[in-house]
Amino acid sequence: MRRKIIAGNWKMNKTTSETVTLINQLKPLVATEEADVVFCVPTISLTTAVEAAKGSNIQIGAENMHFEENGAYTGEIAPGMLDDIGVRYVIIGHSERREYFAESDVTVNKKVLKAFEHGITPIVCCGESLTQREQGVTIDFIRQQIKIAFLNVTPDQAKAAVIAYEPIWAIGTGKVATSAQAQEVCKAIRECIAEIYDTDTAAAIRIQYGGSVTADSAAELFAQPDIDGGLVGGASLKPDFGKIVNYK
Ligand code: PEP
């Protein structure tokens, strides 16, 4: 039985002092033994967030990292820097990073490999645009994203990975995918993992749905057989996140 994982993506929101306030506000609301709870916060607040979350069930994740160990990459954050301060998750290849910061499937793959080298769990994002959905190429497109993201990733690493299926048309738009649409794609992702690796790996990997998840939609989405939780943007900044974590 896969353990659910519910992660918040704070994006470019909250100052460091606001981060402490929000973590303290959410701590009692997200306290659960039934799911992993991750807050992915802006880089500048990671150290403070790790401190603020100590003693709670909240684990802290980054929203991005570079794929090199160190070097002349002004403004970037190295995986070892995350590891050093106790960051255990990192979102890789969010559609906003692909769209605004030229991330490609190839850089996603390099980052996934590097995260595993440092024992950091990647939350690997994939998802189609509205045009791709209307053209009927959603599954083909996502299979390609997954196949490239997992190149040279070992079966044991893949078992520990998290994939976030996030249809771009549902992110920040208030248009949540139906549970049937989300399940169809998450099932196809699991089948793709089974083709790349084997059925054990496919049964172990956790696949989240992301895209306008709210306290109202979480229960039905997370009840789908191939959906193991969610990656939540807007609603992760509000007390509603507690209801999403305790969706049952
Ligand atoms: C996201 O940014 O990963 C996301 C799913 O955002 P939202 O929940 O706001 O659609």
Coordinates of C-alpha atoms and ligand atoms in Angstrom, one line a residue:
M1 CA 0.0 0.0 0.0
R2 CA 1.5 3.3 -1.0
R3 CA 1.6 6.1 1.6
K4 CA -0.1 9.3 0.4
I5 CA 2.1 12.3 0.0
I6 CA 0.6 15.8 0.0
A7 CA 3.0 18.7 -0.9
G8 CA 2.5 22.4 -1.0
N9 CA 4.2 24.5 -3.6
W10 CA 4.5 28.0 -2.2
K11 CA 6.0 29.3 -5.5
M12 CA 7.3 32.9 -5.1
N13 CA 5.1 33.7 -2.1
K14 CA 5.8 34.6 1.6
T15 CA 8.8 36.4 3.1
T16 CA 10.9 34.5 5.6
S17 CA 9.1 35.9 8.6
E18 CA 5.8 35.2 7.0
T19 CA 7.0 31.6 6.4
V20 CA 7.5 31.1 10.1
T21 CA 4.1 32.5 10.8
L22 CA 2.4 30.2 8.2
I23 CA 4.3 27.1 9.3
N24 CA 3.3 27.7 12.9
Q25 CA -0.3 28.3 11.8
L26 CA -0.5 25.2 9.7
K27 CA 1.4 22.8 12.0
P28 CA -1.6 21.7 14.0
L29 CA -3.8 21.6 11.0
V30 CA -1.6 19.2 9.0
A31 CA -0.7 17.0 11.8
T32 CA -1.4 13.4 10.6
E33 CA 0.2 10.0 10.7
E34 CA -1.5 8.9 7.6
A35 CA 0.4 10.9 4.9
D36 CA 3.7 12.5 4.2
V37 CA 3.4 16.3 4.3
V38 CA 5.9 18.5 2.5
F39 CA 6.1 22.3 2.3
C40 CA 8.2 23.4 -0.7
V41 CA 9.1 27.0 0.0
P42 CA 11.3 29.7 -1.7
T43 CA 15.0 29.1 -1.4
I44 CA 15.7 32.1 0.8
S45 CA 13.5 30.7 3.5
L46 CA 14.6 27.0 3.4
T47 CA 16.9 27.1 6.4
T48 CA 14.3 29.0 8.5
A49 CA 11.5 26.6 7.4
V50 CA 13.6 23.5 8.3
E51 CA 14.0 25.1 11.8
A52 CA 10.4 26.1 12.1
A53 CA 9.1 22.6 11.1
K54 CA 11.3 20.7 13.6
G55 CA 9.4 18.5 15.9
S56 CA 6.4 18.4 13.5
N57 CA 5.4 16.0 10.7
I58 CA 6.2 18.6 8.1
Q59 CA 9.2 18.0 5.8
I60 CA 10.7 20.9 3.8
G61 CA 11.3 20.8 0.1
A62 CA 12.9 23.2 -2.4
E63 CA 11.1 24.4 -5.5
N64 CA 14.2 23.9 -7.8
M65 CA 17.9 23.2 -7.8
H66 CA 20.8 23.1 -10.2
F67 CA 22.2 19.8 -11.6
E68 CA 25.8 20.6 -11.0
E69 CA 27.7 20.1 -7.7
N70 CA 28.9 23.7 -7.7
G71 CA 30.5 26.2 -10.0
A72 CA 30.0 29.4 -12.0
Y73 CA 26.2 29.4 -12.1
T74 CA 25.3 32.8 -10.6
G75 CA 22.1 32.8 -8.6
E76 CA 21.6 29.0 -8.7
I77 CA 21.4 26.6 -5.7
A78 CA 23.4 23.3 -5.7
P79 CA 22.0 20.0 -4.4
G80 CA 24.6 19.7 -1.7
M81 CA 23.5 23.1 -0.3
L82 CA 19.9 21.7 0.1
D83 CA 21.2 18.4 1.6
D84 CA 23.4 20.4 4.0
I85 CA 20.5 22.2 5.6
G86 CA 18.1 19.2 5.8
V87 CA 16.0 19.7 2.7
R88 CA 14.6 16.2 1.8
Y89 CA 12.5 16.9 -1.3
V90 CA 12.8 19.1 -4.4
I91 CA 10.3 19.9 -7.1
I92 CA 11.9 19.3 -10.5
G93 CA 10.5 20.5 -13.8
H94 CA 7.5 22.4 -12.7
S95 CA 5.7 23.7 -15.8
E96 CA 6.3 27.3 -14.6
R97 CA 10.1 26.5 -14.7
R98 CA 9.8 24.9 -18.1
E99 CA 7.8 27.8 -19.4
Y100 CA 9.6 30.8 -17.9
F101 CA 13.1 29.4 -17.2
A102 CA 13.7 27.2 -20.3
E103 CA 13.8 23.9 -18.3
S104 CA 13.8 20.9 -20.7
D105 CA 13.2 17.2 -20.3
V106 CA 17.0 16.9 -20.5
T107 CA 17.7 19.3 -17.6
V108 CA 14.9 17.6 -15.6
N109 CA 16.7 14.3 -16.1
K110 CA 20.0 15.7 -15.0
K111 CA 18.4 17.2 -11.9
V112 CA 16.6 14.0 -11.0
L113 CA 19.8 12.1 -11.1
K114 CA 21.6 14.7 -9.0
A115 CA 18.9 14.8 -6.4
F116 CA 19.2 11.1 -5.9
E117 CA 23.0 11.3 -5.6
H118 CA 22.3 13.6 -2.6
G119 CA 19.5 11.5 -1.1
I120 CA 16.9 14.1 -1.9
T121 CA 13.6 12.9 -3.2
P122 CA 12.6 14.5 -6.5
I123 CA 9.0 15.5 -7.1
V124 CA 9.1 15.2 -10.9
C125 CA 6.5 17.3 -12.7
C126 CA 4.8 16.5 -16.0
G127 CA 1.7 17.7 -17.7
E128 CA 0.1 18.7 -20.9
S129 CA -1.1 22.0 -22.2
L130 CA -4.7 22.6 -23.2
T131 CA -3.7 22.5 -26.9
Q132 CA -2.1 19.1 -26.4
R133 CA -5.2 17.8 -24.6
E134 CA -7.4 19.1 -27.4
Q135 CA -5.1 17.5 -30.0
G136 CA -5.4 14.1 -28.3
V137 CA -1.7 13.7 -27.5
T138 CA -1.8 14.0 -23.7
I139 CA -0.7 10.5 -23.0
D140 CA 2.0 10.4 -25.7
F141 CA 3.4 13.7 -24.5
I142 CA 3.5 12.7 -20.9
R143 CA 5.1 9.3 -21.7
Q144 CA 7.9 11.1 -23.4
Q145 CA 8.4 13.5 -20.4
I146 CA 8.5 10.5 -18.1
K147 CA 10.8 8.4 -20.3
I148 CA 13.4 11.2 -20.5
A149 CA 13.1 12.3 -16.9
F150 CA 13.9 8.7 -15.7
L151 CA 16.8 8.0 -18.1
N152 CA 19.6 6.2 -16.2
V153 CA 17.5 6.3 -12.9
T154 CA 17.9 3.0 -11.2
P155 CA 14.8 0.9 -10.2
D156 CA 15.5 1.5 -6.5
Q157 CA 15.7 5.2 -7.1
A158 CA 12.5 5.2 -9.2
K159 CA 10.7 3.4 -6.4
A160 CA 11.5 6.2 -4.1
A161 CA 10.6 9.0 -6.5
V162 CA 7.4 11.1 -6.6
I163 CA 5.8 12.1 -9.9
A164 CA 3.4 15.0 -10.0
Y165 CA 0.9 15.0 -12.9
E166 CA -0.1 18.6 -13.4
P167 CA -2.1 19.5 -16.4
I168 CA -0.9 23.0 -17.3
W169 CA -4.5 24.1 -18.0
A170 CA -5.4 23.3 -14.4
I171 CA -2.6 25.1 -12.6
G172 CA -3.7 28.3 -10.9
T173 CA -6.8 28.5 -13.1
G174 CA -9.4 27.1 -10.8
K175 CA -10.1 24.5 -13.5
V176 CA -9.5 21.2 -11.7
A177 CA -9.2 18.1 -13.8
T178 CA -12.1 15.6 -13.2
S179 CA -11.1 12.6 -11.1
A180 CA -11.6 10.5 -14.2
Q181 CA -9.2 12.6 -16.3
A182 CA -6.6 12.7 -13.5
Q183 CA -6.9 8.9 -12.9
E184 CA -6.6 8.1 -16.6
V185 CA -3.2 10.0 -16.9
C186 CA -1.9 8.8 -13.5
K187 CA -2.6 5.2 -14.6
A188 CA -0.9 5.7 -17.9
I189 CA 2.2 7.1 -16.0
R190 CA 2.2 4.0 -13.8
E191 CA 2.0 1.8 -16.9
C192 CA 4.9 3.7 -18.4
I193 CA 7.0 3.2 -15.3
A194 CA 6.1 -0.6 -15.5
E195 CA 7.4 -0.6 -19.1
I196 CA 10.6 1.2 -18.2
Y197 CA 11.3 -0.9 -15.1
D198 CA 8.9 -3.6 -13.8
T199 CA 5.6 -3.9 -12.0
D200 CA 7.2 -3.7 -8.5
T201 CA 8.6 -0.3 -9.3
A202 CA 5.4 0.8 -10.8
A203 CA 3.5 -0.3 -7.7
A204 CA 5.9 1.5 -5.4
I205 CA 6.3 4.9 -7.1
R206 CA 4.0 7.6 -5.8
I207 CA 2.1 9.7 -8.3
Q208 CA 0.4 13.0 -7.3
Y209 CA -2.2 15.0 -9.0
G210 CA -1.7 18.8 -9.1
G211 CA -3.8 21.6 -10.5
S212 CA -6.3 23.8 -8.6
V213 CA -6.8 21.1 -5.8
T214 CA -9.0 22.5 -3.0
A215 CA -10.5 21.1 0.2
D216 CA -13.6 20.3 -1.9
S217 CA -11.9 18.3 -4.7
A218 CA -9.1 16.6 -2.7
A219 CA -11.1 13.6 -1.4
E220 CA -12.4 12.4 -4.7
L221 CA -9.1 12.9 -6.5
F222 CA -7.0 11.2 -3.8
A223 CA -9.4 8.3 -3.7
Q224 CA -8.5 7.3 -7.3
P225 CA -6.4 4.1 -7.4
D226 CA -3.4 5.6 -9.1
I227 CA -3.4 9.0 -7.3
D228 CA -1.2 9.0 -4.2
G229 CA -1.8 12.5 -3.1
G230 CA -1.4 16.0 -4.5
L231 CA 0.9 18.9 -5.3
V232 CA -1.0 21.9 -4.2
G233 CA -0.2 25.5 -5.1
G234 CA -2.6 28.3 -4.1
A235 CA -4.5 26.3 -1.4
S236 CA -1.2 25.4 0.3
L237 CA -0.9 28.9 1.6
K238 CA -4.2 28.8 3.5
P239 CA -5.6 27.0 6.5
D240 CA -7.5 25.0 3.8
F241 CA -4.3 23.0 3.3
G242 CA -5.1 21.3 6.6
K243 CA -8.4 20.1 5.1
I244 CA -6.6 18.9 2.0
V245 CA -4.1 16.9 4.1
N246 CA -6.9 15.4 6.2
Y247 CA -9.1 14.9 3.1
K248 CA -10.8 11.7 4.3
Ligands
PEP1 C1 1.2 24.0 -8.7 O1 1.8 25.1 -8.8 O2 2.0 23.0 -8.6 C2 -0.2 24.0 -8.6 C3 -0.8 22.8 -8.7 O3 -0.9 25.1 -8.4 P1 -2.4 25.3 -8.0 O4 -2.8 24.3 -7.0 O5 -2.5 26.8 -7.6 O6 -3.2 25.1 -9.3

